Coordinates of C-alpha atoms in Angstrom, one line a residue:
M12 CA 68.6 -112.2 -50.5
S13 CA 70.8 -111.5 -53.4
S14 CA 74.3 -110.1 -52.8
F15 CA 75.2 -109.6 -56.4
R16 CA 76.8 -106.5 -57.7
T17 CA 74.5 -104.4 -59.8
S18 CA 75.1 -102.4 -63.0
P19 CA 73.6 -99.0 -63.2
S20 CA 69.9 -99.1 -64.3
R21 CA 68.6 -96.9 -67.2
R22 CA 66.9 -94.8 -64.5
A23 CA 70.2 -94.2 -62.8
V24 CA 71.9 -93.4 -66.0
L25 CA 69.1 -91.0 -67.1
G26 CA 69.3 -89.4 -63.7
A27 CA 73.0 -88.8 -63.8
G28 CA 72.7 -85.7 -66.0
L29 CA 70.1 -84.2 -63.7
A30 CA 71.2 -85.9 -60.5
V31 CA 69.9 -83.8 -57.6
A32 CA 69.1 -80.5 -59.3
G33 CA 70.8 -78.0 -57.2
S34 CA 72.3 -74.5 -57.6
A35 CA 75.8 -75.2 -56.3
A36 CA 75.8 -78.6 -54.6
L37 CA 73.7 -81.6 -54.2
S38 CA 71.3 -81.5 -51.3
A39 CA 73.0 -84.7 -50.2
C40 CA 76.0 -82.6 -49.4
A41 CA 74.2 -79.5 -48.2
G42 CA 76.2 -77.3 -45.9
P43 CA 75.2 -74.4 -43.6
G44 CA 71.8 -73.1 -44.6
G45 CA 71.0 -76.3 -46.5
G46 CA 70.5 -78.2 -43.3
P47 CA 70.4 -81.9 -43.9
G48 CA 73.0 -83.9 -45.7
R49 CA 75.4 -86.8 -45.6
S50 CA 77.4 -87.6 -42.6
G51 CA 80.0 -90.2 -41.7
H52 CA 83.5 -91.1 -42.8
N53 CA 82.3 -92.8 -46.0
A54 CA 80.2 -89.9 -47.3
P55 CA 81.5 -88.7 -50.6
S56 CA 81.6 -85.2 -51.9
A57 CA 79.5 -84.9 -55.1
P58 CA 79.6 -82.2 -57.7
G59 CA 76.7 -79.9 -58.1
A60 CA 74.2 -80.0 -61.0
P61 CA 72.2 -77.2 -62.4
A62 CA 68.5 -77.1 -62.0
P63 CA 66.4 -78.0 -65.1
E64 CA 66.1 -74.8 -67.1
G65 CA 63.2 -72.7 -65.8
F66 CA 62.3 -75.0 -63.0
V67 CA 62.6 -74.9 -59.2
A68 CA 65.5 -77.0 -58.0
P69 CA 64.8 -79.5 -55.2
D70 CA 67.2 -77.5 -52.9
G71 CA 66.4 -74.1 -54.4
P72 CA 65.5 -71.0 -52.5
E73 CA 61.8 -71.5 -53.1
V74 CA 62.0 -74.9 -51.4
L75 CA 63.9 -73.5 -48.4
A76 CA 61.4 -70.7 -48.1
A77 CA 58.5 -73.1 -48.0
E78 CA 60.2 -75.2 -45.4
K79 CA 60.9 -72.1 -43.3
A80 CA 57.2 -71.2 -43.4
R81 CA 56.3 -74.6 -41.9
G82 CA 58.3 -73.7 -38.8
S83 CA 60.5 -76.0 -36.8
G84 CA 59.2 -77.9 -33.8
P85 CA 60.8 -80.3 -31.3
V86 CA 63.4 -82.5 -32.9
R87 CA 62.8 -86.2 -33.0
T88 CA 66.2 -88.0 -33.7
V89 CA 66.2 -91.5 -35.1
R90 CA 68.9 -93.7 -36.5
L91 CA 67.9 -96.4 -39.0
T92 CA 70.0 -99.2 -40.5
A93 CA 69.2 -100.9 -43.8
T94 CA 70.8 -104.3 -43.6
A95 CA 70.8 -107.8 -45.1
G96 CA 70.0 -110.8 -43.0
S97 CA 67.5 -113.5 -42.1
L98 CA 63.9 -112.8 -41.0
D99 CA 61.4 -115.2 -39.5
L100 CA 58.0 -115.0 -41.2
G101 CA 56.5 -117.6 -38.7
A102 CA 55.7 -121.3 -38.9
G103 CA 59.4 -122.1 -39.6
R104 CA 59.6 -119.9 -42.6
T105 CA 62.9 -118.0 -42.6
V106 CA 64.1 -115.9 -45.6
R107 CA 67.2 -114.0 -46.4
T108 CA 66.2 -110.5 -47.3
W109 CA 66.8 -106.8 -46.6
S110 CA 65.2 -104.9 -43.8
Y111 CA 65.5 -102.0 -41.4
G112 CA 67.2 -103.1 -38.3
G113 CA 66.5 -106.8 -38.9
E114 CA 62.7 -106.3 -38.2
L115 CA 59.7 -106.8 -40.4
P116 CA 58.1 -104.3 -40.6
G117 CA 60.8 -101.9 -39.6
K118 CA 60.3 -100.2 -36.2
E119 CA 57.6 -97.6 -36.2
V120 CA 58.6 -93.9 -36.2
R121 CA 56.1 -91.7 -34.3
V122 CA 56.1 -88.0 -34.2
T123 CA 53.7 -85.1 -33.6
A124 CA 52.6 -82.8 -36.4
G125 CA 54.9 -79.8 -36.4
D126 CA 57.9 -81.8 -35.1
T127 CA 61.2 -81.9 -36.9
L128 CA 62.2 -85.4 -37.9
D129 CA 66.0 -85.9 -38.0
L130 CA 66.5 -89.5 -39.2
T131 CA 69.9 -90.9 -40.3
L132 CA 69.8 -93.8 -42.7
A133 CA 72.9 -96.0 -42.5
N134 CA 73.2 -98.2 -45.6
H135 CA 74.7 -101.6 -44.9
L136 CA 73.3 -103.1 -48.1
P137 CA 75.2 -104.1 -51.2
Q138 CA 73.3 -101.6 -53.3
G139 CA 72.5 -97.9 -53.1
T140 CA 69.2 -97.0 -51.4
S141 CA 67.0 -94.2 -50.3
L142 CA 64.0 -93.3 -48.1
H143 CA 60.7 -91.9 -49.5
W144 CA 58.3 -90.5 -47.0
H145 CA 55.1 -91.7 -48.6
G146 CA 52.3 -89.1 -48.3
L147 CA 54.1 -86.4 -46.6
A148 CA 54.1 -82.8 -48.0
L149 CA 57.7 -82.3 -47.0
R150 CA 60.6 -80.3 -48.5
N151 CA 61.5 -81.5 -52.0
D152 CA 65.2 -82.4 -51.3
M153 CA 64.2 -84.8 -48.6
D154 CA 61.7 -86.7 -50.8
G155 CA 64.1 -89.6 -51.4
V156 CA 64.0 -90.2 -55.2
P157 CA 67.5 -91.0 -56.6
G158 CA 68.3 -89.2 -59.8
L159 CA 65.6 -86.6 -59.1
T160 CA 65.8 -85.1 -55.6
Q161 CA 69.0 -86.8 -54.3
Q162 CA 71.7 -89.3 -55.1
D163 CA 71.5 -92.9 -54.0
V164 CA 72.9 -93.4 -50.5
G165 CA 75.7 -95.8 -51.4
P166 CA 76.8 -98.9 -49.7
G167 CA 78.7 -98.0 -46.5
Q168 CA 77.3 -94.5 -46.5
D169 CA 74.7 -92.7 -44.4
F170 CA 72.4 -89.8 -45.1
T171 CA 70.4 -87.6 -42.7
Y172 CA 66.9 -86.7 -43.6
R173 CA 65.7 -83.7 -41.7
F174 CA 62.4 -81.9 -42.3
T175 CA 59.4 -80.5 -40.6
V176 CA 56.5 -83.0 -40.5
P177 CA 53.5 -80.9 -41.4
H178 CA 50.3 -83.0 -41.2
P179 CA 49.0 -85.6 -38.8
G180 CA 48.0 -89.0 -40.1
T181 CA 49.0 -92.5 -41.0
Y182 CA 52.1 -92.6 -43.3
W183 CA 55.0 -95.0 -44.1
F184 CA 58.4 -94.9 -45.6
H185 CA 60.2 -97.1 -48.0
P186 CA 63.1 -96.9 -50.7
H187 CA 62.6 -95.4 -54.1
S188 CA 65.5 -97.3 -55.5
G189 CA 64.6 -100.0 -58.0
T190 CA 62.4 -102.9 -56.7
Q191 CA 63.7 -102.6 -53.1
L192 CA 60.2 -101.9 -51.8
D193 CA 59.3 -105.5 -52.6
R194 CA 61.9 -106.8 -50.0
G195 CA 61.5 -106.0 -46.3
L196 CA 62.4 -102.3 -46.5
Y197 CA 59.3 -100.5 -45.1
A198 CA 58.0 -99.2 -41.8
P199 CA 55.1 -97.1 -40.5
L200 CA 55.3 -93.4 -39.8
V201 CA 52.6 -92.2 -37.4
V202 CA 52.1 -88.5 -37.1
E203 CA 50.0 -87.7 -34.1
D204 CA 47.5 -84.8 -34.0
P205 CA 48.2 -82.5 -31.1
K206 CA 44.5 -81.7 -31.2
E207 CA 43.3 -85.3 -31.8
P208 CA 39.5 -85.2 -32.2
L209 CA 38.9 -89.0 -32.1
A210 CA 38.2 -90.7 -28.8
Y211 CA 39.7 -94.3 -28.6
D212 CA 41.4 -96.6 -26.1
R213 CA 43.9 -98.5 -28.1
E214 CA 45.8 -98.2 -31.4
W215 CA 46.7 -101.0 -33.8
V216 CA 49.1 -100.3 -36.7
V217 CA 48.5 -102.9 -39.4
L218 CA 50.9 -103.3 -42.4
L219 CA 49.9 -105.6 -45.2
D220 CA 52.4 -107.1 -47.6
D221 CA 52.9 -109.6 -50.4
W222 CA 56.1 -111.6 -50.1
L223 CA 58.5 -113.5 -52.4
D224 CA 62.0 -112.3 -51.6
G225 CA 64.3 -115.2 -50.5
V226 CA 61.6 -117.9 -51.1
D227 CA 63.0 -120.7 -53.3
G228 CA 65.6 -118.3 -54.7
S229 CA 63.2 -115.6 -55.8
T230 CA 64.2 -111.9 -55.7
P231 CA 62.2 -108.9 -56.9
D232 CA 64.8 -108.0 -59.4
A233 CA 64.5 -111.5 -61.0
V234 CA 60.7 -111.1 -61.1
L235 CA 61.0 -107.8 -62.8
A236 CA 63.4 -109.4 -65.4
E237 CA 60.9 -112.2 -66.0
L238 CA 57.9 -109.8 -66.3
S239 CA 59.9 -107.5 -68.6
G240 CA 60.1 -110.4 -71.1
G241 CA 56.3 -110.0 -71.5
M242 CA 53.6 -112.6 -72.1
G243 CA 53.3 -112.5 -75.9
G244 CA 49.6 -112.7 -76.8
M245 CA 48.5 -113.0 -73.2
D246 CA 48.1 -109.3 -72.8
H247 CA 46.8 -107.6 -69.7
G248 CA 46.4 -104.3 -71.5
G249 CA 46.4 -102.5 -74.7
G250 CA 47.5 -99.0 -75.8
A251 CA 50.7 -97.5 -76.9
G252 CA 53.9 -98.0 -75.0
G253 CA 57.6 -97.0 -75.2
G254 CA 58.8 -100.6 -75.1
G255 CA 61.6 -101.9 -72.9
H256 CA 62.4 -101.5 -69.2
E257 CA 63.2 -98.1 -68.0
G258 CA 64.8 -98.8 -64.6
H259 CA 64.6 -96.7 -61.5
G260 CA 67.4 -96.4 -58.9
A261 CA 69.6 -99.4 -58.3
A262 CA 67.6 -102.3 -59.6
A263 CA 69.2 -105.0 -61.8
P264 CA 68.3 -108.6 -62.7
G265 CA 69.7 -111.4 -60.5
P266 CA 72.6 -113.5 -61.7
A267 CA 72.0 -116.6 -63.8
G268 CA 70.7 -119.5 -61.6
S269 CA 69.2 -117.3 -58.9
R270 CA 65.9 -116.4 -60.5
G271 CA 63.8 -119.0 -58.6
P272 CA 60.6 -120.3 -59.9
S273 CA 58.3 -118.3 -62.3
R274 CA 56.3 -115.8 -60.4
M275 CA 54.3 -114.5 -63.4
M276 CA 50.6 -114.7 -62.6
T277 CA 47.7 -115.5 -65.0
G278 CA 44.0 -115.8 -64.3
A279 CA 43.8 -113.5 -61.3
S280 CA 40.5 -111.7 -61.6
S281 CA 38.5 -109.2 -59.6
D282 CA 35.3 -107.3 -60.4
L283 CA 36.3 -104.7 -57.9
L284 CA 39.5 -104.1 -59.8
G285 CA 37.8 -104.1 -63.2
G286 CA 39.1 -107.5 -64.3
D287 CA 42.8 -108.4 -64.0
A288 CA 43.9 -108.4 -60.4
G289 CA 47.7 -108.5 -60.7
D290 CA 50.9 -109.6 -62.4
V291 CA 52.8 -111.5 -59.7
A292 CA 52.0 -114.8 -57.9
Y293 CA 53.4 -114.4 -54.4
P294 CA 54.0 -117.4 -52.2
H295 CA 53.1 -115.6 -49.0
Y296 CA 50.9 -112.7 -47.8
L297 CA 51.7 -111.1 -44.5
V298 CA 50.1 -108.9 -41.8
N299 CA 52.8 -107.2 -39.7
G300 CA 55.5 -109.5 -41.1
R301 CA 53.8 -112.8 -40.2
T302 CA 52.1 -115.5 -42.3
A303 CA 48.6 -116.7 -41.7
E304 CA 50.0 -119.9 -40.1
A305 CA 51.7 -117.9 -37.4
P306 CA 49.7 -114.7 -37.1
S307 CA 50.6 -111.7 -34.9
E308 CA 48.1 -110.9 -32.1
F309 CA 46.8 -107.6 -30.8
R310 CA 45.3 -107.6 -27.3
A311 CA 42.6 -105.4 -26.0
R312 CA 39.7 -105.5 -23.6
P313 CA 36.1 -106.2 -24.5
G314 CA 34.4 -102.9 -25.2
D315 CA 37.7 -101.0 -26.0
R316 CA 37.4 -98.6 -28.9
V317 CA 40.3 -99.5 -31.1
R318 CA 41.8 -97.4 -33.9
L319 CA 43.4 -99.4 -36.7
R320 CA 45.9 -97.7 -39.0
I321 CA 46.0 -99.9 -42.1
V322 CA 48.8 -99.6 -44.6
N323 CA 49.2 -101.6 -47.9
A324 CA 53.0 -102.0 -48.3
G325 CA 52.6 -104.6 -51.1
G326 CA 54.2 -104.5 -54.5
D327 CA 51.5 -105.9 -56.7
T328 CA 48.4 -106.8 -54.5
A329 CA 45.3 -105.0 -53.5
F330 CA 43.9 -106.4 -50.2
R331 CA 40.3 -106.7 -49.1
V332 CA 40.3 -106.3 -45.3
A333 CA 37.7 -107.2 -42.8
L334 CA 37.7 -107.9 -39.0
G335 CA 35.5 -110.9 -38.2
G336 CA 32.5 -110.1 -36.0
H337 CA 33.0 -106.3 -36.3
R338 CA 31.8 -103.5 -38.5
M339 CA 34.4 -100.8 -39.2
T340 CA 33.9 -97.0 -39.2
V341 CA 36.3 -95.4 -41.6
T342 CA 37.7 -92.1 -40.2
H343 CA 40.7 -91.3 -42.5
T344 CA 42.2 -92.2 -45.8
D345 CA 45.8 -91.4 -46.7
G346 CA 46.2 -89.5 -43.4
F347 CA 43.3 -87.0 -44.0
P348 CA 40.0 -87.2 -42.2
V349 CA 36.7 -88.1 -43.9
R350 CA 33.1 -88.1 -42.9
H351 CA 32.7 -91.2 -40.8
T352 CA 31.5 -94.1 -42.9
G353 CA 30.6 -97.6 -41.9
T354 CA 31.5 -100.7 -43.8
D355 CA 32.1 -104.4 -43.5
A356 CA 35.3 -104.5 -45.5
L357 CA 37.8 -102.2 -47.3
L358 CA 39.6 -102.5 -50.6
V359 CA 43.2 -101.1 -50.1
G360 CA 45.4 -100.6 -53.1
M361 CA 49.2 -100.5 -52.8
G362 CA 50.3 -97.3 -51.1
E363 CA 46.8 -96.5 -49.7
R364 CA 46.1 -96.1 -46.0
Y365 CA 42.8 -96.2 -44.1
D366 CA 42.1 -95.5 -40.4
V367 CA 39.1 -97.3 -38.9
L368 CA 37.5 -97.5 -35.5
V369 CA 36.0 -100.7 -34.1
T370 CA 34.4 -101.5 -30.7
A371 CA 36.1 -104.7 -29.7
G372 CA 33.9 -107.6 -28.9
D373 CA 34.6 -110.4 -26.3
G374 CA 36.7 -113.2 -27.7
V375 CA 39.2 -113.9 -30.5
F376 CA 38.6 -112.4 -33.9
P377 CA 40.4 -112.8 -37.3
L378 CA 41.6 -109.7 -39.1
V379 CA 41.8 -111.0 -42.6
A380 CA 43.5 -109.4 -45.6
E381 CA 42.4 -111.2 -48.7
A382 CA 44.7 -110.8 -51.7
E383 CA 42.1 -109.5 -54.0
G384 CA 41.6 -111.8 -57.0
K385 CA 44.6 -114.0 -56.0
Q386 CA 42.9 -116.7 -54.0
A387 CA 44.9 -116.2 -50.9
T388 CA 44.6 -114.5 -47.5
A389 CA 46.8 -113.0 -44.8
L390 CA 45.8 -113.0 -41.1
A391 CA 46.3 -111.3 -37.8
V392 CA 44.3 -111.7 -34.6
L393 CA 42.4 -109.4 -32.2
R394 CA 42.2 -111.1 -28.8
T395 CA 40.1 -109.7 -26.0
G396 CA 39.5 -113.0 -24.1
A397 CA 40.1 -116.7 -24.1
G398 CA 39.7 -118.8 -27.2
A399 CA 41.6 -120.7 -30.0
T400 CA 43.5 -118.8 -32.6
P401 CA 41.6 -118.7 -35.8
E402 CA 42.7 -121.1 -38.6
A403 CA 44.9 -119.8 -41.3
S404 CA 42.1 -120.3 -43.8
A405 CA 39.6 -118.1 -41.7
R406 CA 37.4 -116.1 -44.0
P407 CA 34.8 -114.1 -42.0
K408 CA 31.4 -113.2 -43.6
E409 CA 32.3 -109.5 -43.5
L410 CA 34.6 -110.1 -46.5
T411 CA 31.6 -110.7 -48.7
G412 CA 29.6 -107.9 -47.2
A413 CA 29.7 -104.2 -48.1
V414 CA 33.2 -103.4 -49.5
L415 CA 34.2 -99.7 -49.3
T416 CA 36.4 -98.0 -51.9
A417 CA 37.7 -94.5 -51.8
G418 CA 35.0 -93.2 -54.2
R419 CA 32.3 -93.7 -51.5
L420 CA 34.1 -91.3 -49.1
K421 CA 33.6 -87.6 -48.5
A422 CA 36.3 -85.3 -47.2
D423 CA 35.8 -83.9 -43.7
P424 CA 34.9 -80.2 -44.0
S425 CA 38.1 -79.3 -42.1
V426 CA 40.3 -80.6 -45.0
A427 CA 38.1 -80.1 -48.1
L428 CA 39.7 -77.9 -50.7
A429 CA 38.1 -74.5 -51.0
P430 CA 35.8 -74.3 -54.1
R431 CA 37.8 -73.0 -57.0
E432 CA 38.0 -73.6 -60.8
P433 CA 41.3 -75.2 -61.9
D434 CA 43.9 -72.8 -63.3
R435 CA 45.5 -75.6 -65.2
T436 CA 44.5 -79.0 -66.4
V437 CA 47.1 -81.7 -67.0
R438 CA 45.9 -84.7 -69.0
I439 CA 47.8 -87.9 -68.7
R440 CA 47.0 -91.2 -70.4
L441 CA 48.0 -94.5 -68.9
T442 CA 49.4 -96.9 -71.5
G443 CA 51.0 -100.3 -71.9
G444 CA 50.3 -103.9 -71.3
M445 CA 51.7 -107.3 -70.4
A446 CA 52.6 -108.4 -73.9
R447 CA 55.6 -106.1 -73.9
Y448 CA 55.5 -105.0 -70.3
D449 CA 55.7 -101.5 -71.5
W450 CA 53.8 -99.6 -68.8
A451 CA 54.1 -95.9 -69.2
F452 CA 52.3 -92.5 -69.2
D453 CA 51.4 -91.2 -72.7
G454 CA 53.4 -94.0 -74.3
R455 CA 56.7 -92.6 -73.0
P456 CA 58.6 -94.5 -70.4
Y457 CA 60.2 -92.6 -67.5
T458 CA 62.9 -90.0 -67.8
P459 CA 63.7 -87.6 -64.9
D460 CA 63.0 -84.4 -66.9
P461 CA 59.9 -82.4 -65.8
R462 CA 57.2 -83.3 -68.3
H463 CA 54.3 -81.4 -66.7
A464 CA 54.8 -77.8 -65.6
V465 CA 52.8 -76.1 -62.8
K466 CA 53.2 -72.8 -61.0
A467 CA 53.0 -72.1 -57.3
G468 CA 49.6 -70.9 -56.3
E469 CA 47.7 -72.6 -59.0
R470 CA 44.8 -75.1 -58.6
I471 CA 45.8 -78.0 -60.7
R472 CA 43.4 -80.6 -62.1
L473 CA 45.0 -83.9 -63.1
V474 CA 42.9 -86.0 -65.5
F475 CA 44.0 -89.6 -65.9
A476 CA 42.7 -91.7 -68.8
N477 CA 43.4 -95.4 -68.3
S478 CA 43.7 -96.9 -71.7
T479 CA 45.1 -100.2 -70.4
Q480 CA 43.2 -103.3 -69.3
M481 CA 44.8 -103.2 -65.8
W482 CA 44.1 -101.2 -62.7
H483 CA 46.8 -98.8 -61.3
P484 CA 47.2 -97.1 -57.9
L485 CA 48.6 -93.7 -58.8
H486 CA 50.7 -91.8 -56.2
L487 CA 51.6 -88.1 -56.3
H488 CA 54.6 -87.1 -54.2
G489 CA 54.6 -84.0 -51.9
H490 CA 50.9 -83.2 -52.2
T491 CA 47.5 -84.4 -51.2
F492 CA 44.8 -84.2 -53.9
Q493 CA 41.0 -84.3 -53.7
L494 CA 39.0 -86.7 -55.8
A495 CA 37.1 -84.4 -58.2
D496 CA 34.8 -86.8 -60.0
A497 CA 32.3 -86.5 -57.2
A498 CA 31.6 -83.3 -55.2
G499 CA 33.4 -83.3 -51.8
G500 CA 35.6 -86.4 -52.5
P501 CA 38.3 -87.4 -50.0
R502 CA 41.8 -86.0 -49.8
K503 CA 44.3 -88.6 -50.8
D504 CA 47.8 -89.0 -52.2
T505 CA 47.2 -92.5 -53.8
A506 CA 44.2 -93.3 -55.8
V507 CA 43.1 -96.4 -57.8
I508 CA 42.1 -96.0 -61.4
L509 CA 40.3 -98.9 -63.0
P510 CA 40.9 -100.1 -66.5
G511 CA 39.1 -98.1 -69.3
R512 CA 38.1 -95.4 -66.8
N513 CA 39.0 -91.8 -66.2
L514 CA 39.9 -90.2 -62.9
S515 CA 40.1 -86.5 -62.1
V516 CA 41.8 -85.1 -59.0
D517 CA 42.5 -81.5 -57.8
F518 CA 45.4 -80.2 -55.8
D519 CA 46.8 -76.8 -54.8
A520 CA 50.4 -76.2 -56.0
D521 CA 51.7 -75.1 -52.6
N522 CA 55.0 -77.2 -52.3
P523 CA 57.7 -76.2 -54.9
G524 CA 60.1 -78.6 -56.4
L525 CA 60.3 -81.6 -58.7
W526 CA 57.7 -84.2 -57.8
M527 CA 57.3 -87.7 -59.0
L528 CA 53.9 -89.1 -60.1
H529 CA 53.8 -92.8 -60.6
C530 CA 52.0 -96.1 -60.4
H531 CA 52.5 -97.7 -57.0
N532 CA 52.7 -101.2 -58.5
V533 CA 56.5 -101.4 -58.1
Y534 CA 56.9 -103.5 -61.3
H535 CA 54.7 -101.1 -63.4
A536 CA 56.7 -98.2 -62.1
E537 CA 60.0 -99.8 -62.8
A538 CA 58.8 -100.6 -66.4
G539 CA 58.3 -96.9 -66.9
M540 CA 55.0 -95.7 -65.5
M541 CA 56.5 -92.7 -63.7
T542 CA 56.7 -89.0 -64.6
V543 CA 57.7 -85.7 -63.0
L544 CA 55.6 -82.6 -62.2
G545 CA 57.9 -79.6 -62.0
Y546 CA 57.3 -76.1 -60.6
R547 CA 58.2 -73.3 -62.9
R548 CA 60.4 -70.5 -61.5

């Protein structure tokens, strides 16, 4: 953990002019009629900021009307504390880091679709922070992007996120402030379906992560500073770029002497990812907060039908996931149902989620998450009977069997978008490379102004052209899109685009506001690979 003071990042400075675009006051200070807002003795009063000219504000009347239309179910009240402290990763490995409530992952939040979530975040960190509800089509002023939909929740302050949770599925939450995601600040959000169609006996929530914070002096901010220096001729990608680091939220490099060893990775390669597998060499890879030398165990009975909810909470690592001795049936991706599809293994990019069903065998079985292309694995254990715990190096044959990626899936008819020609096509080029670490969209690093305009009621087609030599998991806030390159593709909010390839996705513009679109590699995003889709008034 680093307790240094931070100077405002360029992202924070850029956002100051826009702040939380609101008509009279920031949504962080909403009063009657605005609903959620700050609370507590240390909560400041912030001046309002006008909405970007011609665009819907995050707390505008259109947003409030959309939230009202969702209804308001039973209220689920939660209090969450972001704090600095020590965490045990197992096998005697203790790190100083930041987490929610001193747990890794943070404690699961579970609600039912239609409920109202009322969650107060208390910030006990030395930096400002926020909460983004990854994958939820929620009200815009609760989306948790500092400088765009709210202000940072400052040290010693708290903030209450209150919104209707519209869709069942597997989701998670994390900060959208600098590189904080690559610490221990993440937790699962499970939204149960009141009309659950799946039949199963047990449920296993599985969070995957790559870890470096607090190991030999490393911090994510120091890693970002190292990466931002580039690799000279050792370029991961080509294409135009804006140059320089466009920060996001409260990130800042660590002080001199606290950088730790170099974490810059070279030579990581994966055919599944189109070549280069990643930028960062992590010392540990985790399943549910534990290293492979001290894995967590999930207990069931032989013959139990187990639903696994798999979340990749990593910063720079795709995981190839398999359960030894079992074939998996994929039922959902990113919270939305798909036609059931069998596979030996899954490839899960950062931010993606998959739900799978397995029928548990009799014995002890390794759930292995291989850091794709990085020559390392993470491990958890399914135990239904007696037997020794698998070795940390366990590598079941399923890892080299059939590997499923999202493009093989088809949306369940209940969630497939109605056939319709796009009303608007937005074309976005992915640019940048490792030589200058200038990742961006269309050669322009992030600024919080809306660059891509849409109108409520339109069918939007996003066409991404990846001109880099690196893969990127792209995440759209506040919406779920359908992969459009193949008829009937799955509904998702995060999709991997391979180097030199194009990807088309369709979504319905049915959730007004200002919404971020970005690469979910936290270091690529912080270098500038983020942009904003804005609804025209």
